[in-house]
Coordinates of C-alpha atoms in Angstrom, one line a residue:
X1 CA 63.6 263.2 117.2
X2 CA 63.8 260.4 114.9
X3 CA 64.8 259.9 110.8
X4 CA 62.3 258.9 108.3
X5 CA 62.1 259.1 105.1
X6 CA 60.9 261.7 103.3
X7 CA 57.9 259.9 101.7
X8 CA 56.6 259.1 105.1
X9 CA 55.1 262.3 105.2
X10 CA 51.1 261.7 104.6
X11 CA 49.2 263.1 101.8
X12 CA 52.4 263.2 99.1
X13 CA 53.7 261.6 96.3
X14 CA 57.3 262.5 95.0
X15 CA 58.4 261.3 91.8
X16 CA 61.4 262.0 89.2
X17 CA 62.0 261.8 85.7
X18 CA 65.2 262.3 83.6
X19 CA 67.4 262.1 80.8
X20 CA 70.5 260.8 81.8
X21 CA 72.4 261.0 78.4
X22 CA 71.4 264.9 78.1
X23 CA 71.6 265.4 81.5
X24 CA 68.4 267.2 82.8
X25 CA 65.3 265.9 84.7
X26 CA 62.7 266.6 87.1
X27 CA 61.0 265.6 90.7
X28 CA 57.5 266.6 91.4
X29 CA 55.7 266.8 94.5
X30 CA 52.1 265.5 94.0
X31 CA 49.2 266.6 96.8
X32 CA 46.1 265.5 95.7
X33 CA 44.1 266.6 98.4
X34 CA 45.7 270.0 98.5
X35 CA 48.4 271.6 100.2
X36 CA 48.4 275.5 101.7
X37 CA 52.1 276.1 100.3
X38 CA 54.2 279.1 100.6
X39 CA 57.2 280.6 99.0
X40 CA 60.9 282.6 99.7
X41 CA 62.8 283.5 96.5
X42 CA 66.3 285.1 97.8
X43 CA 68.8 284.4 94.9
X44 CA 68.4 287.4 92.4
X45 CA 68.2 285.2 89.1
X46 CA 65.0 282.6 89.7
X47 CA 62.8 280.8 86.8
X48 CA 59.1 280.2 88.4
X49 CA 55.9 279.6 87.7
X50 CA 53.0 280.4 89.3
X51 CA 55.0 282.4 91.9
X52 CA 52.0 284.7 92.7
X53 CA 49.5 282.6 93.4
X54 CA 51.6 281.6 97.1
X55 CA 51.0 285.6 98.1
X56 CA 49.0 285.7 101.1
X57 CA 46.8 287.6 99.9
X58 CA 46.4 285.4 96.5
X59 CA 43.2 284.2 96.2
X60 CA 44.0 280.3 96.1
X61 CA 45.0 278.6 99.5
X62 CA 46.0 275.7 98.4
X63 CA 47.6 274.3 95.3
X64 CA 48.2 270.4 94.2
X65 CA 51.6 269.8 93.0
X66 CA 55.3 271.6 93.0
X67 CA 57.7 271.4 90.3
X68 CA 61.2 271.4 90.9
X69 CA 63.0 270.9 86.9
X70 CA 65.7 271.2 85.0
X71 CA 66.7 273.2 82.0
X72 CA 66.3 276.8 83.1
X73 CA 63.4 278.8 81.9
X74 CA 62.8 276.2 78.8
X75 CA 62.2 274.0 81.8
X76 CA 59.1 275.8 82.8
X77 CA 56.9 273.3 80.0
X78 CA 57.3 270.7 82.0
X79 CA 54.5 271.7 84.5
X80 CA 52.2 271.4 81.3
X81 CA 52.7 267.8 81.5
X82 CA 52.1 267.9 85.5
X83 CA 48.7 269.9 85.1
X84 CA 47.6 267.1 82.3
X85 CA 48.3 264.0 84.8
X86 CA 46.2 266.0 87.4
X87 CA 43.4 267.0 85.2
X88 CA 42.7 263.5 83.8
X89 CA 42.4 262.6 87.6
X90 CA 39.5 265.2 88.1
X91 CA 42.7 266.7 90.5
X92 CA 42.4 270.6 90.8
X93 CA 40.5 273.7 91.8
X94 CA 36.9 273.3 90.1
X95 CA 35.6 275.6 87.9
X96 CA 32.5 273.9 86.7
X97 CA 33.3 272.3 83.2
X98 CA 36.9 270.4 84.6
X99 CA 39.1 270.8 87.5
X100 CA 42.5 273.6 87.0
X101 CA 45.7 271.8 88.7
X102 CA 47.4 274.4 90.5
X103 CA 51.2 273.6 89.9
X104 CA 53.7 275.6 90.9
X105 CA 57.5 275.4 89.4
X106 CA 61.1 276.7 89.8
X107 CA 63.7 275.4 87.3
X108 CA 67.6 275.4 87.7
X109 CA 70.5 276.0 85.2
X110 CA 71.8 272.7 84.1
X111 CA 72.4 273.5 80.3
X112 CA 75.9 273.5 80.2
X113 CA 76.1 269.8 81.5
X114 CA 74.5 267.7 78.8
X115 CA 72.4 268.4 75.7
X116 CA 71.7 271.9 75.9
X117 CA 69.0 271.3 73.2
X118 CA 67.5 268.7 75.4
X119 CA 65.2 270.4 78.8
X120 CA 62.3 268.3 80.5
X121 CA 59.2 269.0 78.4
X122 CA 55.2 268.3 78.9
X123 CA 56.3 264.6 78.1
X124 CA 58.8 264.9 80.9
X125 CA 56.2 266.2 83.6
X126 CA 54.0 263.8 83.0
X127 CA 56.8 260.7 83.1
X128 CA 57.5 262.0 86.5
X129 CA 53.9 262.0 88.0
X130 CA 54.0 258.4 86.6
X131 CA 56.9 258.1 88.8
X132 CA 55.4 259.1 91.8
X133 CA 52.4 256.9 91.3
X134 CA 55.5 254.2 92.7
X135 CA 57.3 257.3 94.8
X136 CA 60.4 256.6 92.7
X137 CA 62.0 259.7 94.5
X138 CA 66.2 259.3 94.5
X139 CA 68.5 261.0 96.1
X140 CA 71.7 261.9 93.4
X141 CA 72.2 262.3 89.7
X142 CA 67.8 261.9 89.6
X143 CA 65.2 264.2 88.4
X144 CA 66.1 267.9 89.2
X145 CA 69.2 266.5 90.3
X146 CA 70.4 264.8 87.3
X147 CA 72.5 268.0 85.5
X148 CA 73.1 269.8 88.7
X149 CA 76.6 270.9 89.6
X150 CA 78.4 273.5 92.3
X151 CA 81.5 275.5 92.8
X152 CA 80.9 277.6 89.7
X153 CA 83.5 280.2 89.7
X154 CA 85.5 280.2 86.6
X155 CA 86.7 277.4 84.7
X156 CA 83.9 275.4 84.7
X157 CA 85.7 272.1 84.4
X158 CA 86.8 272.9 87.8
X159 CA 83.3 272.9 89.3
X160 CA 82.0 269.7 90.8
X161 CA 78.6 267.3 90.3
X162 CA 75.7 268.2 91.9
X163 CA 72.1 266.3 92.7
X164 CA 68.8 265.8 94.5
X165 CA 68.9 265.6 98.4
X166 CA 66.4 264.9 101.0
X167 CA 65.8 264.1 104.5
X168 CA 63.0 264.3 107.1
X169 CA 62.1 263.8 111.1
X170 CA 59.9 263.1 113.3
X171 CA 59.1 264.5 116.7
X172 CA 55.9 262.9 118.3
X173 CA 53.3 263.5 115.6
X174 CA 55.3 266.1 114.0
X175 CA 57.0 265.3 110.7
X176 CA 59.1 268.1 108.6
X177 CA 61.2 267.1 105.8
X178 CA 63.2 268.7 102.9
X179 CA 64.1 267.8 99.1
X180 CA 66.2 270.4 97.1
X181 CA 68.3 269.9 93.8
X182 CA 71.8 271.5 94.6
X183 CA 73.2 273.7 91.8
X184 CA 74.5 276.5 94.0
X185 CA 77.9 279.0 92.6
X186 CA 79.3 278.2 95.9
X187 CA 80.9 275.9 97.9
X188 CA 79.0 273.0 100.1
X189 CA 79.8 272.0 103.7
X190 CA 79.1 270.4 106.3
X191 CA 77.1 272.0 108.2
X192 CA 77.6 270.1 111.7
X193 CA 81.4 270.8 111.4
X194 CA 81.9 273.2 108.9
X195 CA 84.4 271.0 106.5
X196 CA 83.7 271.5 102.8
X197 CA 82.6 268.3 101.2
X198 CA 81.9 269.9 97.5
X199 CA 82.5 272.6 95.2
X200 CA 85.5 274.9 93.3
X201 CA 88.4 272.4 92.9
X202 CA 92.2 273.9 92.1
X203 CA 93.7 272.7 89.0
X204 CA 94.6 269.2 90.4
X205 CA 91.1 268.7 90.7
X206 CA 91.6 266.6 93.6
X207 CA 91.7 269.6 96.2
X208 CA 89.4 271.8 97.0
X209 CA 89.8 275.6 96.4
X210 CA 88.0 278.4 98.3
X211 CA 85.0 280.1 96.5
X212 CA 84.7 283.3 98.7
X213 CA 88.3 283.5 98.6
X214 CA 88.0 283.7 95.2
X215 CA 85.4 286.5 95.0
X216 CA 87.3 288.1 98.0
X217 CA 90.3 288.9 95.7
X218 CA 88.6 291.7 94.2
X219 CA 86.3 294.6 95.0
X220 CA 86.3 296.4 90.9
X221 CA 82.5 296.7 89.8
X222 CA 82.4 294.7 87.2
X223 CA 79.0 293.8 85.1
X224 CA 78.5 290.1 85.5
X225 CA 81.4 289.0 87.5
X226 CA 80.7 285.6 87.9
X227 CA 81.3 284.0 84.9
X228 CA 78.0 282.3 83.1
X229 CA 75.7 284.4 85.1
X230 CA 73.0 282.4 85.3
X231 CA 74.1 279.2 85.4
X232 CA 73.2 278.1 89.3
X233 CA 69.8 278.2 91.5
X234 CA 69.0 275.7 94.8
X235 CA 65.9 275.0 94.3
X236 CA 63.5 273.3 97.2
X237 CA 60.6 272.3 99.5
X238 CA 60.0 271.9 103.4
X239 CA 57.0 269.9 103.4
X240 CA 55.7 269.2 107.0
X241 CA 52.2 267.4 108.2
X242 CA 51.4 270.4 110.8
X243 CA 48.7 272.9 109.6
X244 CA 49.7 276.7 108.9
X245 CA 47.8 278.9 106.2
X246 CA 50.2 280.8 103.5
X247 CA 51.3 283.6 105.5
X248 CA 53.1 280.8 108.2
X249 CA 54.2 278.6 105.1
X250 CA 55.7 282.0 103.6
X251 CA 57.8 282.8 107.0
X252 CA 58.7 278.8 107.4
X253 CA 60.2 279.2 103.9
X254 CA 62.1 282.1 104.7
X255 CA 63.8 280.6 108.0
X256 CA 64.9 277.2 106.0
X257 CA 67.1 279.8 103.9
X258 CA 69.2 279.6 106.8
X259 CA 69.7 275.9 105.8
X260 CA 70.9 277.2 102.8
X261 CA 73.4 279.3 104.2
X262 CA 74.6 277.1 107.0
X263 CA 75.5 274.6 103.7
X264 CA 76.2 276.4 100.9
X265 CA 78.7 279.7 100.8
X266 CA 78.4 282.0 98.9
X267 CA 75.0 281.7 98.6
X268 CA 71.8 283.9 97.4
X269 CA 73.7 285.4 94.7
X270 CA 72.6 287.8 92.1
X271 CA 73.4 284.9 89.6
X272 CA 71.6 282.4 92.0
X273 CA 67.7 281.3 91.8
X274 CA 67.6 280.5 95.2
X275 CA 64.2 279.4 96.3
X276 CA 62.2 277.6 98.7
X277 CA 58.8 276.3 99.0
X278 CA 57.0 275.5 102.2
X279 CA 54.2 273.1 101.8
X280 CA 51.4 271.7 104.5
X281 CA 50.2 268.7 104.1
X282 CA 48.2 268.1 107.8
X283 CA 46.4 269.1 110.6
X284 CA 48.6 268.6 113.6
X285 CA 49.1 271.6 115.3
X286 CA 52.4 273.5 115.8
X287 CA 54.4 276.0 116.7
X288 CA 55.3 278.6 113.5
X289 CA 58.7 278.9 114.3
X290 CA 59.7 275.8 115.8
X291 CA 58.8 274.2 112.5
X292 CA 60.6 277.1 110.8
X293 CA 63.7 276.5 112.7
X294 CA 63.6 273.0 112.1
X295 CA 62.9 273.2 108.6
X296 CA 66.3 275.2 108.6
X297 CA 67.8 272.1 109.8
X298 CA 66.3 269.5 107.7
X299 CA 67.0 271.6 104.7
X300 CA 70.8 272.2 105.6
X301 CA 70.9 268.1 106.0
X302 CA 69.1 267.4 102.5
X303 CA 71.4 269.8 100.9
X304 CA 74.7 267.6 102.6
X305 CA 72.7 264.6 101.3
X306 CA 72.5 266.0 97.6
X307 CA 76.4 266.5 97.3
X308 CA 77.4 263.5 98.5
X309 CA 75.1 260.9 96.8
X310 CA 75.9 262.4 93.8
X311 CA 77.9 260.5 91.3
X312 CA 80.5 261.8 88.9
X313 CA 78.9 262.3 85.8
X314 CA 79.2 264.7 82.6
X315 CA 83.1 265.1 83.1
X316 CA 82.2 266.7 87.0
X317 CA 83.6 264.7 90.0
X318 CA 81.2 263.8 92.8
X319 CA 81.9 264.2 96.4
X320 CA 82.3 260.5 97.1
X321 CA 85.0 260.2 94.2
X322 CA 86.9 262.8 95.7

């Protein structure tokens, strides 16, 4: 097994746009020729679009571009700007008088960072498919990335910066990779050996606190416990060259959650979008659930990446300033 990057993988194009001064962006994943894609939502508080048409039994078996954004469900325009770039191209499913870009889209909380009155737009989409054109894909404080933060329970100056992650592998023709913007409620770790590299800090805001320590303090129903209930979601993609139709990609997604919670804890909240894509790009063939298990991997890995390439920003510290 070796490292490569994640824009090695044939047949994509990954590129980011942002405000840095409002603090919101977003990173698209452009396949022109087509990708089967699936999708695994497990947090209890996602904004998508699109969702349906990844069902197996969806028509469509194949769309051309995922959008992972900024600026919760306001950030859902942004794939207008994504389908325009496409269309122009002659890039979509044809119906005769033009070609439909299929573009699917899950947004994350990041209005509490910046400019809440600022949230990637059609104009933003589009920027970002511009990007790609030149793969300007960044780990950190770039595209979805840009306003992400984690460690979001109670005062939120306590919380630290989030980002963008990715990382990918190769195993003899075999490549499966991950990208996913980190804005989890909980804590981040390690997962090789476990040690918490982001997330709640105590009052000193040098040293970390414990997030599940924190929730374990109290059993009392209470309606929206966690402060600012919707101010999280982990969004991503496992994008891999071997070939699998929906129902595969669908399962694949679901096993790279355990990526998720090998990194991040708590995770798949009720104020969490958690969600994951699973996108085929090739034709090499492979085995379901060794990619599925290794998409686990590579996702828990990207997620690491995000927190500590991230750079203190918006009053949050980042994991390398800590």
């Amino acid at each position: 097994m070796k490292e490569i990057k994640i824009t090695e993988i044939e047949n994509i194009r990954i590129g980011s746009a942002e405000n840095k001064e409002a603090g919101t962006g977003c990173t698209v994943i452009i396949c022109e020729r087509g990708a089967a894609a699936g999708l695994d939502v497990r947090g209890g508080g996602p904004a998508s679009r699109e969702s349906e048409l990844l069902k197996p039994m969806a028509a469509a078996d194949m769309i051309q571009a995922v959008l992972l954004s900024g600026g919760s469900a306001f950030g859902l325009d942004a794939a207008g700007g994504v389908m325009e770039y496409l269309e122009e191209r002659g890039i979509g499913f044809d119906v005769g008088i033009t070609k439909v870009p299929l573009v699917c889209e899950s947004c994350l909380f990041d209005l509490m960072v910046g400019d809440f009155k600022t949230r990637p737009d059609k104009a933003m989409g589009y920027a970002a498919c511009e990007g790609a054109e030149k793969n300007n894909y960044q780990d950190g404080n770039f595209g979805a990335g840009t306003g992400a933060s984690v460690g979001k329970l109670g005062d939120k100056s306590l919380c630290m910066k989030g980002g963008i992650g990715s990382y990918a592998v190769q195993i003899g023709d075999l490549k499966v990779g991950a990208i996913v913007a980190v804005n989890a409620r909980g804590d981040i770790y390690d997962w090789k050996d476990g040690k918490k590299v982001a997330g709640l800090l105590n009052a000193d805001r040098k040293t970390f606190a414990d997030t599940e320590e924190a929730v374990y303090k109290s059993y009392e129903v209470v309606k929206n416990k966690f402060t600012g209930a919707t101010e999280n979601t982990t969004i991503g993609a496992v994008i891999t060259n071997a070939a699998f139709p929906k129902s595969s990609l669908c399962k694949i997604a679901g096993m790279a959650h355990d990526g998720y919670a090998r990194a991040i804890r708590p995770v798949h909240t009720s104020s969490d979008g958690d969600s994951i894509y699973a996108l085929s790009v090739g034709d090499v063939k492979a085995d379901q659930d060794m990619v599925g298990t290794l998409g686990a991997q590579v996702m828990a890995e990207a997620i690491l990446r995000a927190v500590r390439s991230a750079e203190s920003a918006y009053g949050l510290v980042g994991a390398k300033d800590l």
